[in-house]
Short mmCIF file of C-alpha atoms in Angstrom, two decimals:
data_model
loop_
_atom_site.label_atom_id
_atom_site.label_comp_id
_atom_site.label_asym_id
_atom_site.label_seq_id
_atom_site.Cartn_x
_atom_site.Cartn_y
_atom_site.Cartn_z
CA MET A 1 -10.21 -48.37 25.29
CA THR A 2 -13.88 -49.33 25.54
CA PRO A 3 -16.11 -46.50 26.79
CA GLY A 4 -17.65 -47.31 30.15
CA LYS A 5 -14.87 -49.61 31.26
CA LYS A 6 -11.96 -47.25 31.30
CA ARG A 7 -11.97 -43.42 31.18
CA LEU A 8 -11.16 -42.20 27.83
CA SER A 9 -8.22 -40.02 27.67
CA TYR A 10 -6.12 -38.34 24.78
CA SER A 11 -3.20 -36.20 24.04
CA TYR A 12 -4.09 -33.03 22.32
CA TYR A 13 -2.52 -31.08 19.43
CA PRO A 14 -4.63 -27.75 19.08
CA GLY A 15 -2.51 -26.07 16.28
CA CYS A 16 -1.80 -22.39 15.83
CA SER A 17 -5.42 -21.19 14.85
CA LEU A 18 -6.89 -22.72 17.95
CA HIS A 19 -4.62 -20.42 20.05
CA ALA A 20 -5.57 -17.30 18.23
CA SER A 21 -8.24 -16.90 15.52
CA GLY A 22 -9.92 -19.98 16.17
CA ARG A 23 -9.70 -19.86 20.03
CA GLU A 24 -13.44 -20.56 20.71
CA TYR A 25 -12.83 -23.90 18.99
CA ASP A 26 -10.13 -24.59 21.65
CA ILE A 27 -12.19 -23.27 24.44
CA SER A 28 -15.19 -25.21 23.53
CA THR A 29 -13.36 -28.42 22.96
CA ARG A 30 -11.84 -28.30 26.48
CA ALA A 31 -15.23 -27.56 27.89
CA LEU A 32 -16.86 -30.45 26.08
CA PHE A 33 -14.22 -33.08 26.95
CA LYS A 34 -14.49 -31.76 30.55
CA ALA A 35 -18.28 -32.34 30.54
CA LEU A 36 -18.05 -35.72 29.02
CA ASN A 37 -15.24 -36.69 31.54
CA VAL A 38 -12.72 -37.36 28.83
CA GLY A 39 -9.17 -36.64 29.35
CA LEU A 40 -7.40 -34.08 27.14
CA LYS A 41 -3.58 -33.27 27.74
CA GLU A 42 -2.03 -30.77 25.41
CA VAL A 43 1.28 -31.75 23.80
CA PRO A 44 3.92 -29.59 25.34
CA ASP A 45 5.86 -27.33 22.93
CA TRP A 46 4.33 -28.35 19.79
CA PHE A 47 5.06 -26.43 16.50
CA CYS A 48 3.12 -25.29 13.59
CA CYS A 49 2.29 -28.32 11.24
CA GLY A 50 3.37 -26.16 8.22
CA ALA A 51 -0.32 -26.34 6.94
CA THR A 52 -0.90 -25.65 3.28
CA PRO A 53 1.80 -23.14 2.72
CA ALA A 54 4.64 -25.53 3.65
CA HIS A 55 3.43 -28.55 1.56
CA ASN A 56 2.58 -26.27 -1.38
CA VAL A 57 6.19 -25.44 -1.99
CA ASP A 58 8.34 -27.77 0.16
CA GLU A 59 7.07 -31.29 0.93
CA LEU A 60 10.08 -32.34 2.86
CA LEU A 61 9.72 -29.46 5.16
CA SER A 62 6.23 -30.24 5.67
CA LEU A 63 6.76 -33.94 6.46
CA SER A 64 9.58 -32.90 8.81
CA LEU A 65 7.60 -30.28 10.75
CA CYS A 66 4.61 -33.01 11.31
CA ALA A 67 7.20 -35.78 11.98
CA LYS A 68 8.65 -33.57 14.80
CA ASN A 69 5.25 -32.90 16.08
CA LEU A 70 4.38 -36.66 16.10
CA SER A 71 7.41 -37.33 18.02
CA LEU A 72 6.78 -34.48 20.66
CA ALA A 73 3.21 -36.13 21.02
CA GLU A 74 4.94 -39.41 22.09
CA GLU A 75 5.76 -37.74 25.44
CA VAL A 76 2.02 -37.59 26.42
CA GLU A 77 -0.28 -40.79 26.84
CA GLY A 78 -3.27 -41.49 24.79
CA ASP A 79 -4.12 -41.41 20.95
CA LEU A 80 -3.51 -37.77 19.54
CA ALA A 81 -6.63 -35.89 19.25
CA VAL A 82 -6.63 -33.17 16.70
CA ALA A 83 -9.49 -30.36 16.21
CA CYS A 84 -8.28 -28.45 13.27
CA ALA A 85 -9.17 -30.21 9.89
CA ALA A 86 -5.82 -28.76 8.40
CA CYS A 87 -3.51 -30.05 11.18
CA PHE A 88 -5.24 -33.39 11.16
CA SER A 89 -4.86 -33.84 7.47
CA ARG A 90 -1.17 -32.86 7.51
CA LEU A 91 -0.27 -35.25 10.44
CA LYS A 92 -2.26 -38.14 8.80
CA THR A 93 -0.63 -37.52 5.54
CA THR A 94 2.97 -37.65 7.05
CA GLN A 95 2.17 -41.01 8.78
CA HIS A 96 0.67 -42.23 5.47
CA HIS A 97 3.64 -41.10 3.27
CA LEU A 98 6.38 -42.09 5.59
CA LYS A 99 5.01 -45.58 6.25
CA GLU A 100 5.01 -46.03 2.60
CA ASP A 101 8.17 -44.44 1.29
CA ASP A 102 11.45 -45.48 2.99
CA SER A 103 13.59 -42.90 1.27
CA LYS A 104 11.43 -39.95 2.26
CA ARG A 105 11.31 -41.29 5.85
CA LYS A 106 15.13 -41.46 6.02
CA GLN A 107 15.38 -38.01 4.83
CA VAL A 108 12.85 -36.78 7.43
CA GLU A 109 14.67 -38.62 10.19
CA VAL A 110 17.91 -36.81 9.17
CA ALA A 111 15.96 -33.50 9.09
CA ILE A 112 14.46 -34.20 12.65
CA ASP A 113 17.57 -35.75 13.93
CA GLY A 114 15.92 -38.66 15.42
CA PRO A 115 13.59 -41.56 14.47
CA ALA A 116 10.08 -40.82 13.04
CA ALA A 117 7.38 -41.79 15.31
CA LEU A 118 4.58 -42.95 12.98
CA ASN A 119 2.32 -45.33 15.11
CA LYS A 120 0.34 -43.11 17.50
CA PRO A 121 -3.21 -43.02 16.13
CA VAL A 122 -4.23 -39.50 15.07
CA LYS A 123 -7.93 -38.86 15.59
CA HIS A 124 -10.14 -35.97 14.73
CA ILE A 125 -12.50 -34.76 17.46
CA LEU A 126 -15.39 -35.76 15.24
CA GLU A 127 -14.36 -39.46 15.27
CA ILE A 128 -13.59 -39.28 18.95
CA LEU A 129 -17.20 -38.18 19.77
CA ALA A 130 -19.18 -40.18 17.14
CA ARG A 131 -17.23 -43.44 17.33
CA GLU A 132 -15.02 -43.73 20.42
CA TYR A 133 -17.27 -41.90 23.06
CA GLY A 134 -20.03 -43.22 20.81
CA LEU A 135 -23.22 -41.88 19.53
CA ALA A 136 -25.43 -43.77 21.81
CA LYS A 137 -23.76 -42.71 24.87
CA LEU A 138 -23.56 -39.09 23.45
CA GLU A 139 -27.33 -39.07 23.01
CA GLU A 140 -27.73 -40.41 26.70
CA SER A 141 -25.47 -37.51 27.93
CA VAL A 142 -27.41 -34.94 26.22
CA LYS A 143 -29.08 -32.45 28.81
CA LYS A 144 -30.49 -29.82 26.53
CA PRO A 145 -31.38 -31.15 23.03
CA LEU A 146 -30.89 -28.75 20.23
CA LEU A 147 -34.51 -28.97 19.23
CA GLY A 148 -35.70 -27.16 16.14
CA LEU A 149 -32.17 -26.18 15.10
CA LYS A 150 -31.74 -26.67 11.43
CA VAL A 151 -27.85 -27.03 10.76
CA ALA A 152 -25.92 -27.33 7.54
CA ALA A 153 -23.26 -29.86 8.36
CA TYR A 154 -20.10 -28.53 6.45
CA TYR A 155 -17.21 -30.83 5.77
CA GLY A 156 -14.98 -28.94 3.61
CA CYS A 157 -12.01 -30.42 2.01
CA LEU A 158 -9.56 -32.07 4.24
CA LEU A 159 -11.68 -34.21 6.55
CA THR A 160 -12.34 -36.72 4.03
CA ARG A 161 -9.92 -36.13 1.10
CA PRO A 162 -7.93 -37.81 -0.40
CA PRO A 163 -9.81 -41.08 0.29
CA GLU A 164 -6.66 -42.98 1.57
CA VAL A 165 -5.55 -40.46 4.18
CA PRO A 166 -7.96 -39.24 6.71
CA GLU A 167 -9.92 -42.61 7.35
CA LEU A 168 -12.66 -40.66 8.88
CA ASP A 169 -15.75 -41.15 6.42
CA ASP A 170 -16.59 -41.70 2.89
CA CYS A 171 -14.78 -39.24 0.61
CA GLU A 172 -17.84 -38.16 -1.47
CA ASP A 173 -20.88 -38.91 0.80
CA PRO A 174 -19.94 -38.67 4.57
CA SER A 175 -22.36 -38.62 7.35
CA ILE A 176 -20.59 -38.48 10.53
CA MET A 177 -21.45 -34.89 11.20
CA GLU A 178 -25.18 -35.42 10.39
CA ASP A 179 -25.20 -38.40 12.64
CA LEU A 180 -23.64 -36.39 15.46
CA LEU A 181 -26.15 -33.48 15.00
CA ARG A 182 -29.20 -36.10 15.15
CA ALA A 183 -27.67 -37.47 18.47
CA LEU A 184 -27.71 -33.84 19.86
CA GLY A 185 -31.36 -33.44 18.85
CA ALA A 186 -30.73 -30.89 16.10
CA GLU A 187 -32.15 -31.39 12.49
CA PRO A 188 -29.25 -31.75 9.75
CA VAL A 189 -30.52 -30.16 6.30
CA LYS A 190 -29.70 -31.78 3.10
CA TRP A 191 -27.64 -29.27 0.97
CA SER A 192 -25.36 -29.12 -2.08
CA HIS A 193 -22.16 -27.50 -0.82
CA ARG A 194 -21.06 -29.45 2.18
CA MET A 195 -18.08 -30.81 0.42
CA GLU A 196 -16.90 -27.67 -1.55
CA CYS A 197 -13.71 -25.69 -0.79
CA CYS A 198 -14.24 -22.30 1.13
CA GLY A 199 -11.09 -20.71 -0.20
CA ALA A 200 -8.93 -21.66 2.67
CA ASN A 201 -5.87 -19.87 2.92
CA PHE A 202 -6.51 -17.62 0.06
CA THR A 203 -7.97 -15.46 2.75
CA LEU A 204 -4.49 -13.79 3.28
CA SER A 205 -3.22 -13.52 -0.40
CA ARG A 206 -6.43 -13.41 -2.67
CA PRO A 207 -9.48 -12.62 -0.39
CA GLY A 208 -11.52 -12.32 -3.68
CA VAL A 209 -11.26 -16.06 -4.09
CA VAL A 210 -12.68 -16.70 -0.59
CA LEU A 211 -15.54 -14.27 -1.19
CA LYS A 212 -16.67 -16.14 -4.25
CA LEU A 213 -16.34 -19.77 -2.90
CA SER A 214 -17.60 -18.98 0.60
CA ASN A 215 -20.57 -17.04 -0.87
CA ALA A 216 -21.69 -20.08 -2.80
CA ILE A 217 -21.44 -22.08 0.44
CA LEU A 218 -23.62 -19.62 2.38
CA GLU A 219 -26.14 -19.28 -0.53
CA SER A 220 -26.57 -23.02 -0.65
CA ALA A 221 -26.97 -23.34 3.04
CA ARG A 222 -29.73 -20.52 3.08
CA PHE A 223 -31.41 -22.09 0.13
CA ALA A 224 -31.68 -25.40 1.95
CA GLY A 225 -33.35 -23.67 5.01
CA ALA A 226 -30.51 -23.92 7.35
CA ASP A 227 -30.36 -21.72 10.63
CA CYS A 228 -26.78 -21.93 10.87
CA ILE A 229 -23.68 -23.86 9.45
CA MET A 230 -21.46 -26.35 11.62
CA VAL A 231 -17.90 -26.68 10.81
CA ALA A 232 -14.88 -28.61 12.28
CA CYS A 233 -12.02 -26.31 10.74
CA PRO A 234 -10.78 -23.03 12.13
CA LEU A 235 -9.97 -21.97 8.44
CA CYS A 236 -13.54 -22.72 7.13
CA HIS A 237 -14.72 -20.87 10.19
CA GLY A 238 -12.73 -17.79 9.56
CA ASN A 239 -13.75 -17.59 6.10
CA LEU A 240 -17.53 -18.19 6.63
CA ASP A 241 -17.86 -16.20 9.77
CA ILE A 242 -15.21 -13.25 9.79
CA ARG A 243 -15.80 -12.55 6.11
CA GLN A 244 -19.69 -12.98 6.08
CA LYS A 245 -20.55 -9.24 6.01
CA GLU A 246 -17.96 -8.59 3.41
CA ILE A 247 -19.47 -11.43 1.22
CA LYS A 248 -22.95 -9.93 1.61
CA ASP A 249 -21.57 -6.55 0.50
CA ALA A 250 -19.89 -8.10 -2.43
CA TYR A 251 -22.71 -10.42 -3.75
CA GLY A 252 -25.64 -9.11 -2.12
CA ALA A 253 -27.54 -7.69 -5.14
CA PRO A 254 -30.56 -9.94 -5.99
CA ASP A 255 -29.54 -11.35 -9.22
CA SER A 256 -25.82 -11.90 -8.68
CA THR A 257 -26.55 -14.84 -6.21
CA LEU A 258 -25.85 -18.24 -7.16
CA PHE A 259 -29.40 -19.46 -6.74
CA GLY A 260 -30.78 -16.34 -7.88
CA ASN A 261 -29.19 -16.93 -11.19
CA ILE A 262 -30.68 -20.45 -11.50
CA PHE A 263 -34.16 -19.81 -10.35
CA GLY A 264 -34.62 -16.00 -10.91
CA SER A 265 -37.45 -14.20 -9.31
CA GLU A 266 -39.56 -17.43 -9.41
CA LEU A 267 -37.69 -18.36 -6.19
CA HIS A 268 -38.07 -15.20 -4.32
CA GLY A 269 -41.56 -14.51 -5.57
CA GLY A 270 -40.70 -11.03 -6.33
CA SER A 271 -40.02 -10.56 -2.51
CA ALA A 272 -36.39 -9.64 -1.23
CA PRO A 273 -33.90 -12.25 -1.67
CA ASP A 274 -32.69 -14.44 1.35
CA GLN A 275 -30.06 -12.47 3.11
CA ARG A 276 -30.26 -13.84 6.58
CA ASP A 277 -27.07 -13.85 8.75
CA LEU A 278 -25.92 -17.60 9.21
CA PRO A 279 -23.99 -18.00 12.55
CA ILE A 280 -21.08 -20.48 12.11
CA PHE A 281 -20.63 -23.00 14.97
CA TYR A 282 -17.78 -25.32 15.71
CA VAL A 283 -19.05 -28.90 16.21
CA THR A 284 -17.75 -28.63 19.92
CA GLN A 285 -19.68 -25.46 20.53
CA LEU A 286 -22.99 -27.30 19.46
CA ALA A 287 -22.11 -30.52 21.35
CA ALA A 288 -21.16 -28.70 24.56
CA LEU A 289 -24.24 -26.65 24.48
CA ALA A 290 -26.36 -29.75 24.26
CA MET A 291 -24.44 -31.23 27.20
CA GLY A 292 -25.67 -28.41 29.14
CA VAL A 293 -22.20 -26.43 29.42
CA ALA A 294 -22.82 -22.79 30.29
CA SER A 295 -22.88 -20.87 27.05
CA GLY A 296 -20.54 -18.22 28.69
CA SER A 297 -17.75 -20.71 28.47
CA LEU A 298 -18.00 -21.59 24.93
CA GLY A 299 -16.40 -18.46 23.28
CA PHE A 300 -19.54 -17.11 21.70
CA GLU A 301 -18.30 -13.61 22.49
CA SER A 302 -15.26 -14.13 20.03
CA VAL A 303 -17.47 -14.85 16.91
CA ILE A 304 -18.21 -12.09 14.49
CA THR A 305 -21.50 -13.24 13.08
CA ASP A 306 -23.46 -13.16 16.41
CA PRO A 307 -25.11 -16.55 17.18
CA LYS A 308 -26.97 -15.46 20.33
CA PRO A 309 -30.19 -14.15 18.65
CA LEU A 310 -30.57 -17.48 16.94
CA LEU A 311 -29.96 -19.40 20.12
CA ARG A 312 -32.32 -17.18 22.04
CA ASP A 313 -35.00 -17.79 19.42
CA LYS A 314 -34.66 -21.56 19.79
CA GLN A 315 -34.49 -21.30 23.55
CA LEU A 316 -30.93 -22.64 23.81
CA LEU A 317 -29.58 -19.77 25.75
CA MET B 1 -11.81 -24.01 -25.72
CA LYS B 2 -12.58 -22.17 -28.93
CA ASN B 3 -9.92 -20.30 -30.77
CA LYS B 4 -7.32 -21.48 -28.33
CA LEU B 5 -5.03 -23.78 -30.32
CA MET B 6 -2.21 -25.17 -28.37
CA HIS B 7 1.10 -24.14 -30.11
CA LEU B 8 3.83 -26.67 -29.57
CA SER B 9 7.37 -26.68 -30.63
CA ASN B 10 10.58 -28.72 -29.93
CA GLU B 11 12.37 -25.70 -28.51
CA THR B 12 10.07 -25.62 -25.64
CA MET B 13 9.96 -29.31 -24.90
CA ASN B 14 11.62 -30.38 -21.71
CA ILE B 15 11.21 -34.06 -20.82
CA GLY B 16 13.76 -33.73 -17.97
CA PHE B 17 11.43 -31.27 -16.17
CA VAL B 18 8.45 -33.75 -16.52
CA LYS B 19 10.67 -36.53 -14.98
CA LYS B 20 11.42 -34.12 -12.05
CA VAL B 21 7.66 -33.49 -11.58
CA GLU B 22 7.02 -37.26 -11.51
CA ALA B 23 9.80 -38.08 -9.17
CA LEU B 24 8.83 -35.22 -6.73
CA SER B 25 5.05 -36.10 -6.90
CA GLY B 26 5.33 -39.86 -6.82
CA SER B 27 2.66 -39.86 -9.68
CA SER B 28 2.71 -40.62 -13.33
CA VAL B 29 1.40 -37.96 -15.72
CA ARG B 30 1.29 -40.54 -18.50
CA ARG B 31 -1.69 -42.33 -16.99
CA CYS B 32 -4.02 -39.49 -17.66
CA PHE B 33 -6.42 -40.08 -20.59
CA GLN B 34 -7.94 -36.49 -20.27
CA CYS B 35 -11.42 -37.36 -19.17
CA GLY B 36 -11.46 -33.83 -17.49
CA LYS B 37 -13.06 -34.95 -14.27
CA CYS B 38 -10.36 -33.11 -12.30
CA SER B 39 -11.20 -29.83 -14.01
CA ALA B 40 -15.03 -30.43 -13.68
CA GLY B 41 -14.70 -30.69 -9.89
CA CYS B 42 -12.05 -28.20 -9.41
CA PRO B 43 -13.33 -24.99 -7.40
CA MET B 44 -10.43 -23.02 -8.66
CA SER B 45 -10.57 -23.67 -12.21
CA THR B 46 -12.38 -20.54 -13.08
CA PHE B 47 -9.24 -18.63 -11.85
CA MET B 48 -6.80 -20.54 -13.84
CA GLU B 49 -5.59 -20.07 -17.44
CA HIS B 50 -4.90 -23.79 -17.60
CA PRO B 51 -7.53 -25.88 -15.85
CA PRO B 52 -6.03 -29.07 -14.11
CA ASN B 53 -6.50 -31.57 -16.94
CA ARG B 54 -4.64 -29.15 -19.26
CA VAL B 55 -1.75 -28.90 -16.76
CA VAL B 56 -1.41 -32.67 -17.07
CA ARG B 57 -1.72 -32.52 -20.80
CA LEU B 58 0.91 -29.88 -20.99
CA LEU B 59 3.28 -32.10 -18.97
CA GLN B 60 2.53 -35.11 -21.24
CA LEU B 61 3.70 -33.03 -24.10
CA GLY B 62 6.73 -31.73 -22.28
CA GLN B 63 5.61 -28.09 -22.01
CA GLY B 64 6.44 -27.38 -18.41
CA GLN B 65 7.65 -23.81 -18.86
CA ARG B 66 4.17 -22.73 -20.29
CA ILE B 67 2.69 -23.92 -16.87
CA LEU B 68 5.22 -22.13 -14.82
CA ALA B 69 4.68 -18.96 -16.83
CA GLY B 70 1.14 -18.84 -15.70
CA ARG B 71 -0.84 -18.49 -12.57
CA SER B 72 -2.53 -21.77 -12.45
CA ILE B 73 -0.53 -23.71 -9.94
CA TRP B 74 -0.61 -20.84 -7.52
CA TYR B 75 -4.44 -20.69 -7.58
CA CYS B 76 -4.65 -24.43 -6.66
CA ALA B 77 -6.41 -24.52 -3.33
CA SER B 78 -5.06 -28.11 -2.43
CA CYS B 79 -8.58 -29.25 -1.67
CA GLU B 80 -7.81 -32.63 -3.14
CA THR B 81 -11.06 -33.06 -5.10
CA CYS B 82 -9.06 -33.89 -8.46
CA THR B 83 -6.81 -36.48 -6.63
CA THR B 84 -9.97 -38.00 -5.03
CA ARG B 85 -11.91 -38.24 -8.26
CA CYS B 86 -9.28 -39.35 -10.98
CA PRO B 87 -10.18 -42.69 -12.47
CA ASN B 88 -6.60 -43.33 -13.11
CA LYS B 89 -5.03 -42.53 -9.86
CA VAL B 90 -3.05 -39.45 -11.22
CA ASP B 91 -2.21 -37.61 -7.87
CA LEU B 92 -2.88 -34.07 -9.35
CA ALA B 93 -2.63 -32.31 -5.97
CA ALA B 94 0.81 -33.82 -5.41
CA ILE B 95 1.74 -32.92 -9.07
CA MET B 96 0.61 -29.32 -8.31
CA ASP B 97 2.91 -29.34 -5.13
CA ALA B 98 5.74 -30.63 -7.28
CA LEU B 99 5.36 -27.88 -9.83
CA ARG B 100 5.05 -25.11 -7.18
CA LYS B 101 8.34 -26.41 -5.65
CA LEU B 102 10.06 -26.51 -8.81
CA SER B 103 8.84 -22.98 -9.69
CA TRP B 104 9.83 -21.67 -6.17
CA ASP B 105 13.29 -23.06 -6.22
CA ALA B 106 13.89 -21.43 -9.56
CA ASP B 107 12.34 -18.25 -8.22
CA GLY B 108 9.83 -18.90 -10.69
CA PRO B 109 8.65 -16.83 -13.63
CA SER B 110 5.14 -16.90 -12.66
CA LYS B 111 3.13 -13.74 -12.68
CA GLU B 112 1.36 -14.69 -9.29
CA SER B 113 3.20 -13.08 -6.59
CA TYR B 114 0.71 -12.52 -3.72
CA VAL B 115 0.30 -16.31 -3.16
CA GLN B 116 3.99 -16.93 -3.18
CA LEU B 117 4.54 -13.91 -0.79
CA ALA B 118 1.85 -15.48 1.60
CA ASN B 119 3.56 -18.76 1.59
CA ARG B 120 7.15 -17.30 2.19
CA LEU B 121 5.81 -15.25 5.14
CA PHE B 122 3.94 -18.05 6.68
CA ILE B 123 7.08 -20.38 6.42
CA GLU B 124 9.29 -17.53 7.87
CA ASN B 125 6.88 -17.28 10.76
CA ILE B 126 7.54 -20.97 11.55
CA ARG B 127 11.21 -20.48 11.49
CA THR B 128 11.19 -17.34 13.70
CA TYR B 129 8.44 -18.21 16.14
CA GLY B 130 7.79 -22.03 15.94
CA ARG B 131 4.07 -21.23 15.61
CA GLN B 132 1.95 -18.82 13.51
CA TYR B 133 1.83 -15.18 14.82
CA GLU B 134 -1.12 -14.29 12.79
CA LEU B 135 -1.01 -10.46 13.40
CA ARG B 136 2.57 -10.32 12.17
CA LEU B 137 1.63 -12.57 9.09
CA GLY B 138 -1.13 -10.15 8.07
CA ALA B 139 0.76 -6.93 8.75
CA ALA B 140 3.87 -8.24 6.94
CA PHE B 141 1.75 -9.36 3.93
CA ASN B 142 0.17 -5.90 3.83
CA MET B 143 3.48 -4.01 3.85
CA LYS B 144 5.28 -6.13 1.46
CA SER B 145 2.39 -6.47 -1.12
CA GLY B 146 1.96 -2.69 -0.95
CA GLN B 147 -1.71 -3.08 -0.09
CA PHE B 148 -1.61 -1.03 3.12
CA LEU B 149 -5.24 -0.78 3.60
CA LYS B 150 -6.21 -4.42 2.92
CA ASP B 151 -8.63 -5.59 5.67
CA LEU B 152 -7.92 -2.53 7.52
CA MET B 153 -11.25 -2.46 9.30
CA LEU B 154 -11.04 -6.13 10.11
CA GLY B 155 -7.72 -5.92 12.18
CA PRO B 156 -9.05 -4.12 15.06
CA LYS B 157 -12.25 -5.95 15.16
CA LEU B 158 -10.36 -9.40 15.40
CA ILE B 159 -8.07 -7.90 18.08
CA SER B 160 -11.04 -6.73 20.17
CA LYS B 161 -12.63 -10.05 19.81
CA GLY B 162 -9.43 -11.73 21.09
CA LYS B 163 -9.05 -13.52 17.67
CA LEU B 164 -5.56 -11.66 16.88
CA LYS B 165 -2.96 -11.50 19.65
CA MET B 166 -1.01 -8.51 19.88
CA PHE B 167 1.98 -10.17 21.28
CA HIS B 168 3.24 -13.79 20.64
CA SER B 169 5.94 -15.66 22.51
CA LYS B 170 8.37 -17.89 20.63
CA ASN B 171 8.43 -21.59 21.49
CA LYS B 172 10.93 -22.66 24.24
CA ASN B 173 12.40 -25.36 21.92
CA ILE B 174 12.62 -22.92 18.96
CA ALA B 175 16.33 -23.94 18.38
CA GLU B 176 15.01 -27.40 17.24
CA ILE B 177 13.05 -25.78 14.40
CA GLU B 178 16.09 -23.94 13.12
CA GLY B 179 17.90 -27.25 13.28
CA ILE B 180 15.30 -28.76 10.96
CA PHE B 181 15.46 -25.95 8.47
CA LYS B 182 19.30 -26.17 8.63
CA ARG B 183 19.60 -29.80 8.13
CA ILE B 184 16.98 -29.85 5.10
CA GLU B 185 19.29 -27.03 3.62
CA GLU B 186 22.41 -29.03 4.04
CA MET B 187 20.87 -32.29 2.57
CA ARG B 188 19.92 -30.33 -0.48
CA LYS B 189 23.26 -28.76 -0.93
CA LYS B 190 24.86 -32.23 -0.76
CA GLY B 191 22.27 -33.43 -3.29
CA GLU B 192 20.78 -35.82 -0.85
CA ALA B 193 17.30 -34.48 -1.20
CA LEU B 194 15.07 -32.92 -3.68
#
């Protein structure tokens, strides 16, 4: 599938979040692929991949759910495009484990009552954009470059870890998101917390964990001078966007902040600490915006930390 | 670790348990030489009574029950940083999965119940609906954990933003999911799977 010769086309596994709390990721992915003239066809009747809770307590169940989804995906032509970092990680892990471990594969085949289909390439939206569509062609397609927008590219955990599984980029020092941002005309900032965990699914059971970890991420992005954060995972988005006000309420006092502790009042020069709202964008929202897709069809109205003032300020709306 | 001596005894030693952990995780605990990189990079170690390297040390010494009695395994976020950075290829994230499974199957003695409750409701949701029904997940968690007011202000906001759906339809092929759950249960009953 060389771009330019044949129209790129993919089967698509959105995952549960993209049909609910992360709906703007789904909306903007579809809008972006349409704008780029790349085919995207949803796998019919897919199931939940089991995400973290399933593999946490029952690996066989997790592998079986993903194997079932991989066999459902066989019905649709094209490599499997996945937007959610957690679904992506689980599907890739399943392929990796079952190819290596015959006894596990046999158990899974009993569980799903059929052969395990392990050969369809599973690809994250990021690698489709940066590698298959290609950065050069993407740059050519930009209609509205994101000039002056300083973005903290946030990878989180599952896009690159563990090193053998996602095959997306370096596990400690990736650059795929920053490269993509540069192609869109935006300015990626250098910052410390791009690979740190946001607290993920503790948002339900122990939200205090999320407040602490996500606060460190937001603090680090502000300290680096970012206007906003770009994510590629609906769970990271949920924690950083939906809980942002709560985080501010919990950690907003001047000296309780991470960088406040390290640099003290020297950093703030006696003035009020940096408490800016940081809009959280999905990679597909920023890319679609740069492709000239109307902002009304990118799901900005569903986001809690309103991105519109920033976009208006940068003359991107 | 000042004033925190590790008391060991033959009575609590259980090598069979360690072998089970190694079989489930596909990773050796004996390869660990206690460099501590896993705990240094662990975002959750501040919430744990036994940081990751000590979990492995306790396993090396056959002290599995001490791990299960605590909260540590339930506070692992599965971020895979430990597995990524281990110089001896100890797959600590898989070991944590194995420990949680053994604790879960034994209806574990752990004090951490909220994480286990959230996991149980999440898996029940898959079996009942095929996909996650987030509103039900949140509501059921609040009811069953007795925290009726948790995120009370957040729910209506998310509903008005379209992020939580009030109603959720089951997958058409939901019977296939029930089949997967049933066949896994049968395999385990017959001793054909762990």
